CSV table of C-alpha atoms in Angstrom, one decimal:
chain,number,residue,atom,x,y,z
A,5,MET,CA,-6.8,28.0,7.6
A,6,SER,CA,-5.4,29.5,10.8
A,7,ASN,CA,-6.0,32.9,12.1
A,8,VAL,CA,-3.5,35.2,13.8
A,9,GLY,CA,-3.5,34.7,17.6
A,10,ILE,CA,-4.1,37.6,20.0
A,11,VAL,CA,-2.4,38.0,23.4
A,12,ILE,CA,-3.5,40.7,25.8
A,13,VAL,CA,-1.0,41.9,28.4
A,14,SER,CA,-2.1,44.2,31.2
A,15,HIS,CA,-0.6,45.1,34.6
A,16,SER,CA,-4.1,44.2,35.9
A,17,PRO,CA,-5.3,40.6,35.5
A,18,LYS,CA,-8.8,42.0,35.7
A,19,ILE,CA,-8.3,44.3,32.7
A,20,ALA,CA,-6.6,41.6,30.7
A,21,GLU,CA,-9.4,39.1,31.4
A,22,GLY,CA,-12.1,41.8,30.8
A,23,ALA,CA,-10.5,42.8,27.5
A,24,ALA,CA,-10.4,39.1,26.5
A,25,ASP,CA,-14.1,38.7,27.4
A,26,MET,CA,-14.9,41.7,25.1
A,27,VAL,CA,-13.0,40.1,22.3
A,28,ARG,CA,-14.8,36.8,22.7
A,29,GLN,CA,-18.2,38.4,22.8
A,30,MET,CA,-17.6,40.8,19.9
A,31,VAL,CA,-15.5,38.7,17.6
A,32,GLY,CA,-16.3,35.1,18.6
A,33,ASP,CA,-14.1,32.0,18.8
A,34,ALA,CA,-12.4,32.0,15.4
A,35,VAL,CA,-9.3,33.6,16.9
A,36,PRO,CA,-6.8,32.0,19.2
A,37,LEU,CA,-6.8,34.3,22.3
A,38,ALA,CA,-4.9,34.4,25.6
A,39,TRP,CA,-4.4,37.0,28.3
A,40,THR,CA,-2.0,37.6,31.2
A,41,GLY,CA,-1.6,40.1,33.9
A,42,GLY,CA,0.0,40.7,37.3
A,43,ASP,CA,3.5,40.1,38.7
A,44,VAL,CA,4.7,36.8,39.8
A,45,ASP,CA,3.4,37.4,43.4
A,46,GLY,CA,-0.1,38.2,42.1
A,47,GLY,CA,0.2,42.0,42.5
A,48,LEU,CA,-0.2,44.6,39.7
A,49,GLY,CA,2.5,44.2,37.1
A,50,THR,CA,3.6,42.0,34.2
A,51,ASN,CA,5.9,39.1,34.0
A,52,VAL,CA,7.9,37.4,31.2
A,53,ALA,CA,6.9,33.8,32.2
A,54,GLY,CA,3.2,34.7,32.1
A,55,ILE,CA,3.6,36.4,28.7
A,56,LEU,CA,5.5,33.4,27.3
A,57,GLU,CA,2.7,31.1,28.5
A,58,ALA,CA,0.1,33.3,26.9
A,59,ILE,CA,1.9,33.3,23.6
A,60,GLU,CA,2.1,29.5,23.7
A,61,ASN,CA,-1.7,29.3,24.4
A,62,ALA,CA,-2.6,31.7,21.6
A,63,TRP,CA,0.0,30.2,19.2
A,64,SER,CA,-1.0,30.1,15.5
A,65,PRO,CA,1.1,29.3,12.5
A,66,ALA,CA,-0.1,32.7,11.2
A,67,GLY,CA,1.6,34.3,14.2
A,68,VAL,CA,0.6,36.2,17.3
A,69,ALA,CA,-0.2,39.9,17.9
A,70,ILE,CA,0.4,41.2,21.4
A,71,LEU,CA,-1.6,44.1,22.8
A,72,VAL,CA,0.0,45.8,25.9
A,73,ASP,CA,-0.9,48.5,28.4
A,74,LEU,CA,1.8,50.6,30.0
A,75,GLY,CA,5.7,50.6,29.8
A,76,GLY,CA,6.7,47.4,31.6
A,77,ALA,CA,4.1,45.4,29.7
A,78,GLU,CA,5.8,46.4,26.5
A,79,THR,CA,9.3,45.9,27.7
A,80,ASN,CA,8.5,42.5,29.2
A,81,SER,CA,6.6,41.5,26.0
A,82,GLU,CA,9.6,42.3,23.9
A,83,MET,CA,11.8,40.4,26.2
A,84,ALA,CA,9.5,37.4,26.0
A,85,VAL,CA,9.5,37.5,22.2
A,86,GLU,CA,13.3,37.4,22.2
A,87,MET,CA,13.2,34.4,24.4
A,88,LEU,CA,11.0,32.4,22.0
A,89,PRO,CA,12.6,29.7,19.8
A,90,GLU,CA,14.2,31.3,16.8
A,91,ASP,CA,11.6,30.1,14.2
A,92,ARG,CA,8.8,31.7,16.2
A,93,ARG,CA,10.4,35.0,17.0
A,94,ALA,CA,9.6,36.8,13.7
A,95,ARG,CA,6.0,35.6,13.9
A,96,VAL,CA,5.1,37.6,17.1
A,97,LEU,CA,4.6,41.3,17.0
A,98,VAL,CA,3.9,43.8,19.8
A,99,CYS,CA,1.3,46.4,18.7
A,100,ASN,CA,1.5,50.0,19.5
A,101,ALA,CA,-2.2,50.4,20.2
A,102,PRO,CA,-4.6,50.9,23.2
A,103,VAL,CA,-5.0,47.5,24.9
A,104,VAL,CA,-8.8,47.1,24.9
A,105,GLU,CA,-9.6,48.8,21.6
A,106,GLY,CA,-6.5,47.3,19.9
A,107,ALA,CA,-7.4,43.8,21.0
A,108,VAL,CA,-10.9,44.0,19.6
A,109,ILE,CA,-9.8,45.5,16.3
A,110,ALA,CA,-6.9,43.1,16.0
A,111,ALA,CA,-9.1,40.2,16.6
A,112,THR,CA,-11.7,41.4,14.2
A,113,GLU,CA,-9.0,41.7,11.5
A,114,SER,CA,-7.6,38.3,12.4
A,115,SER,CA,-11.0,36.6,12.2
A,116,GLY,CA,-11.2,37.6,8.5
A,117,GLY,CA,-8.0,35.7,7.9
A,118,SER,CA,-5.7,38.7,7.6
A,119,SER,CA,-1.9,38.4,7.9
A,120,LEU,CA,0.0,39.3,11.0
A,121,THR,CA,1.2,42.6,9.6
A,122,ALA,CA,-2.4,43.5,8.5
A,123,VAL,CA,-3.7,42.7,12.0
A,124,LYS,CA,-1.0,44.9,13.6
A,125,ARG,CA,-1.6,47.7,11.2
A,126,SER,CA,-5.4,47.7,11.9
A,127,ALA,CA,-4.8,47.8,15.6
A,128,GLU,CA,-2.3,50.7,15.3
A,129,GLU,CA,-4.4,52.7,12.9
A,130,PHE,CA,-6.9,53.2,15.6
A,131,TYR,CA,-4.3,55.1,17.5
A,132,ALA,CA,-3.3,57.3,14.5
B,10,MET,CA,41.5,39.0,37.0
B,11,SER,CA,40.2,35.8,38.4
B,12,LEU,CA,37.3,35.2,40.8
B,13,ASP,CA,37.3,31.9,42.7
B,14,ARG,CA,34.2,30.3,43.9
B,15,GLY,CA,34.2,32.0,47.3
B,16,ALA,CA,34.6,35.4,45.6
B,17,ARG,CA,31.8,34.7,43.2
B,18,GLU,CA,29.5,33.8,46.1
B,19,LYS,CA,30.6,37.0,48.0
B,20,LEU,CA,29.9,39.0,44.8
B,21,VAL,CA,26.3,37.6,44.5
B,22,ARG,CA,25.6,38.2,48.2
B,23,ALA,CA,26.9,41.7,48.0
B,24,LEU,CA,24.8,42.6,44.9
B,25,ALA,CA,21.7,41.1,46.4
B,26,GLY,CA,22.2,42.6,49.8
B,27,SER,CA,22.8,46.1,48.4
B,28,VAL,CA,19.3,46.1,46.8
B,29,ILE,CA,17.5,44.1,49.5
B,30,GLU,CA,18.7,46.4,52.3
B,31,HIS,CA,17.7,49.5,50.3
B,32,ALA,CA,14.3,48.2,49.1
B,33,ASP,CA,12.3,50.7,51.2
B,34,GLU,CA,14.4,53.6,50.0
B,35,LEU,CA,13.9,52.5,46.3
B,36,THR,CA,10.2,52.1,46.9
B,37,SER,CA,9.9,55.6,48.3
B,38,LEU,CA,11.9,57.1,45.4
B,39,ASP,CA,9.6,55.3,43.0
B,40,GLN,CA,6.5,56.4,44.9
B,41,ALA,CA,7.5,60.0,44.2
B,42,ILE,CA,7.8,59.7,40.4
B,43,GLY,CA,6.8,56.1,39.4
B,44,ASP,CA,4.3,53.5,40.5
B,45,GLY,CA,6.1,52.6,43.8
B,46,ASP,CA,7.0,49.0,43.0
B,47,HIS,CA,10.7,49.3,42.2
B,48,GLY,CA,12.0,48.4,45.7
B,49,LEU,CA,9.7,45.4,46.0
B,50,ASN,CA,10.3,44.2,42.4
B,51,MET,CA,14.1,44.4,42.8
B,52,LYS,CA,14.0,42.7,46.2
B,53,ARG,CA,11.9,39.9,44.8
B,54,GLY,CA,14.4,39.4,42.0
B,55,PHE,CA,17.5,39.4,44.1
B,56,GLU,CA,15.9,37.1,46.7
B,57,ALA,CA,15.4,34.7,43.9
B,58,VAL,CA,19.1,35.2,42.9
B,59,LEU,CA,20.1,34.4,46.5
B,60,ALA,CA,17.9,31.3,46.5
B,61,ALA,CA,19.9,30.0,43.6
B,62,LEU,CA,23.1,29.9,45.8
B,63,PRO,CA,25.2,27.9,46.4
B,64,GLY,CA,24.8,26.3,42.9
B,65,LEU,CA,24.9,29.7,41.2
B,66,ALA,CA,28.5,30.3,42.4
B,67,ASP,CA,29.6,26.9,41.1
B,68,LYS,CA,29.1,28.3,37.6
B,69,SER,CA,31.9,30.1,35.8
B,70,LEU,CA,31.7,33.9,36.0
B,71,PRO,CA,30.1,34.4,32.5
B,72,GLU,CA,27.6,31.6,33.1
B,73,MET,CA,26.8,32.9,36.6
B,74,LEU,CA,26.1,36.4,35.2
B,75,LYS,CA,23.8,35.0,32.6
B,76,ALA,CA,21.9,33.0,35.2
B,77,ILE,CA,21.5,36.1,37.4
B,78,GLY,CA,20.2,38.0,34.4
B,79,MET,CA,17.7,35.3,33.5
B,80,THR,CA,16.5,35.1,37.1
B,81,LEU,CA,16.0,38.9,37.2
B,82,VAL,CA,14.2,38.9,33.8
B,83,MET,CA,11.8,36.2,35.1
B,84,LYS,CA,11.2,37.5,38.6
B,85,VAL,CA,11.6,41.3,38.9
B,86,GLY,CA,8.7,42.3,36.6
B,87,GLY,CA,8.1,45.9,35.7
B,88,ALA,CA,10.4,47.4,33.1
B,89,SER,CA,13.4,47.0,35.4
B,90,GLY,CA,13.4,43.2,35.1
B,91,PRO,CA,14.2,43.1,31.4
B,92,LEU,CA,16.5,46.2,31.7
B,93,VAL,CA,18.7,45.0,34.6
B,94,GLY,CA,18.4,41.4,33.5
B,95,THR,CA,19.5,42.2,30.0
B,96,PHE,CA,22.6,44.0,31.5
B,97,PHE,CA,23.7,41.0,33.4
B,98,MET,CA,22.9,38.5,30.6
B,99,GLU,CA,24.9,40.6,28.0
B,100,LEU,CA,27.8,41.0,30.4
B,101,GLY,CA,27.9,37.3,30.9
B,102,LYS,CA,27.8,36.7,27.1
B,103,ALA,CA,30.6,39.2,26.5
B,104,LEU,CA,33.0,38.3,29.3
B,105,PRO,CA,35.7,35.6,29.2
B,106,GLU,CA,36.1,33.4,32.3
B,107,GLN,CA,39.1,35.4,33.5
B,108,PRO,CA,38.6,38.9,32.2
B,109,SER,CA,41.2,41.6,31.9
B,110,ARG,CA,40.3,45.2,32.6
B,111,ALA,CA,40.0,45.7,28.8
B,112,ASP,CA,37.6,42.8,28.6
B,113,LEU,CA,35.5,44.3,31.4
B,114,VAL,CA,35.5,47.7,29.6
B,115,ALA,CA,34.4,46.1,26.3
B,116,ALA,CA,31.8,43.8,27.9
B,117,THR,CA,30.3,46.6,29.9
B,118,GLU,CA,30.0,48.7,26.8
B,119,LYS,CA,28.1,45.9,25.0
B,120,ALA,CA,25.8,45.4,27.9
B,121,ILE,CA,25.0,49.1,28.0
B,122,GLU,CA,24.2,49.1,24.3
B,123,ALA,CA,21.8,46.2,24.9
B,124,VAL,CA,20.1,48.1,27.7
B,125,LYS,CA,19.8,51.1,25.4
B,126,ALA,CA,18.2,48.9,22.7
B,127,ARG,CA,15.9,47.2,25.2
B,128,GLY,CA,14.6,50.5,26.6
B,129,ARG,CA,14.9,52.4,23.3
B,130,SER,CA,16.7,55.0,25.4
B,131,GLU,CA,19.9,57.0,25.7
B,132,ALA,CA,21.7,58.7,28.6
B,133,GLY,CA,20.0,62.0,29.6
B,134,GLN,CA,16.5,60.7,29.9
B,135,LYS,CA,16.6,60.0,33.7
B,136,THR,CA,17.1,56.3,33.6
B,137,LEU,CA,19.7,53.8,34.8
B,138,LEU,CA,21.7,54.7,31.7
B,139,ASP,CA,22.5,58.0,33.4
B,140,VAL,CA,24.5,55.9,35.9
B,141,LEU,CA,25.8,53.1,33.6
B,142,VAL,CA,27.2,55.4,30.9
B,143,PRO,CA,29.3,57.8,33.1
B,144,VAL,CA,30.5,54.9,35.2
B,145,HIS,CA,31.6,53.1,32.1
B,146,ALA,CA,33.6,56.2,31.1
B,147,VAL,CA,35.4,56.1,34.5
B,148,LEU,CA,36.1,52.4,34.1
B,149,ALA,CA,37.4,52.9,30.6
B,150,GLY,CA,39.5,55.8,31.7
B,151,GLY,CA,41.4,53.7,34.2
B,152,GLY,CA,39.6,54.8,37.4
B,153,ASP,CA,40.1,52.6,40.5
B,154,ALA,CA,37.3,51.0,42.6
B,155,LYS,CA,36.9,54.1,44.7
B,156,ALA,CA,36.6,56.4,41.7
B,157,ILE,CA,34.0,54.1,40.1
B,158,ALA,CA,31.9,53.8,43.2
B,159,ALA,CA,32.0,57.6,43.7
B,160,GLU,CA,31.0,58.2,40.1
B,161,ALA,CA,28.1,55.8,40.5
B,162,ALA,CA,26.8,57.6,43.6
B,163,GLN,CA,27.3,61.1,42.0
B,164,ALA,CA,25.7,60.0,38.7
B,165,ALA,CA,22.6,58.8,40.6
B,166,ASP,CA,22.5,62.2,42.4
B,167,ARG,CA,22.7,64.0,39.1
B,168,THR,CA,19.4,62.5,38.0
B,169,THR,CA,17.5,64.5,40.6
B,170,PRO,CA,17.3,67.7,38.6
B,171,MET,CA,16.6,65.9,35.3
B,172,GLN,CA,13.3,65.6,33.6
B,173,ALA,CA,12.3,62.1,32.7
B,174,ILE,CA,11.9,61.3,29.0
B,175,ARG,CA,11.5,57.5,29.2
B,176,GLY,CA,9.8,55.2,31.7
B,177,ARG,CA,6.8,55.8,33.9
B,178,ALA,CA,8.2,59.0,35.3
B,179,SER,CA,8.0,60.6,31.9
B,180,PHE,CA,4.2,60.7,32.3
B,181,LEU,CA,4.8,63.4,35.0
B,182,GLY,CA,6.7,65.7,32.6
B,183,GLU,CA,8.3,68.6,34.6
B,184,ARG,CA,7.0,67.2,37.9
B,185,SER,CA,9.6,64.4,37.6
B,186,ILE,CA,12.2,67.1,38.3
B,187,GLY,CA,13.6,67.2,41.8
B,188,HIS,CA,13.4,63.5,42.6
B,189,MET,CA,16.2,61.0,42.1
B,190,ASP,CA,15.5,58.3,39.5
B,191,PRO,CA,14.9,55.0,41.4
B,192,GLY,CA,16.5,52.9,38.6
B,193,SER,CA,19.6,55.0,38.7
B,194,ARG,CA,19.8,54.6,42.5
B,195,SER,CA,19.5,50.8,42.3
B,196,ALA,CA,22.1,50.7,39.5
B,197,SER,CA,24.5,52.8,41.7
B,198,LEU,CA,23.9,50.5,44.7
B,199,LEU,CA,24.7,47.4,42.5
B,200,ILE,CA,27.9,49.0,41.1
B,201,GLY,CA,29.0,50.1,44.6
B,202,ALA,CA,28.5,46.6,45.9
B,203,ALA,CA,30.3,45.1,43.0
B,204,VAL,CA,33.4,47.2,43.1
B,205,GLU,CA,33.7,47.0,46.8
B,206,THR,CA,33.7,43.2,46.6
B,207,LEU,CA,35.9,43.0,43.6
B,208,GLU,CA,38.5,45.4,45.1
B,209,PHE,CA,39.2,42.9,47.9
B,210,GLU,CA,38.6,39.6,46.2
B,211,VAL,CA,40.2,39.9,42.8
B,212,THR,CA,43.6,38.4,42.2
B,213,PRO,CA,45.0,40.4,39.3
């Protein structure tokens, strides 16, 4: 059985790493997890190459849910998804949810073996 | 029209130069209503484009545009990287090697549609689309290089009284009114540089 992977994308590497720490502590190791943050020069921002690498690191046959913070994180994540090999593209979804809470809830849902769409729905229901 | 290798290299240098020389201005525009990284981000992207010369200019025009787009996507960061990068990539996908004016009109329209989809935005929301869309109308209407460049500059000016609906500046609501949109300014710089180069370099 494989659980849905979780990718955390923040403008701040510290926030991305911290959110990932919270996921690990609260949910454990049953979920593939990766984080990325910062621009290519190490400043605040997000970058497509880093997001692609994180998707690769959190890859699961069940798919990957991406949690993002502000604007560019979402745009860059969508760009990264489009640049994936075609057979993987449909199995990666960007969630419209707060990055920290969304990551913990998505990982909790994933750890129970839920599908990618269920993981995304749970993360987004927090926002509703 | 046809662009030989020398003209393609000139075009790349003009595009990059227009953004790099105005990086400080773009940053101060972005400090007013965004997060202040637009100048630096665009400069980083176009420095990477320059670093890909001379090999970049060895490519055909469509392939060169696609490569520029990919470099911008990977290096600029922010929301501008995917938006401006998508524009160049789609332009490259849609243009033949020796485009007619009609080809240019059609390809630009496709590229603009791709930017709209990427940003889930339309003209009127204080984004680079507020330059791309009216400039495309002038291009499609037969405007010459001078008319296109003038429209690009005026369209960027017209974003000043607009309220931002998309992008970081939308967080400011009404406070985004009274400042030029940095993405519109960089788009107008790129268009100005492109038409100025093409006017002198293109053999019809």
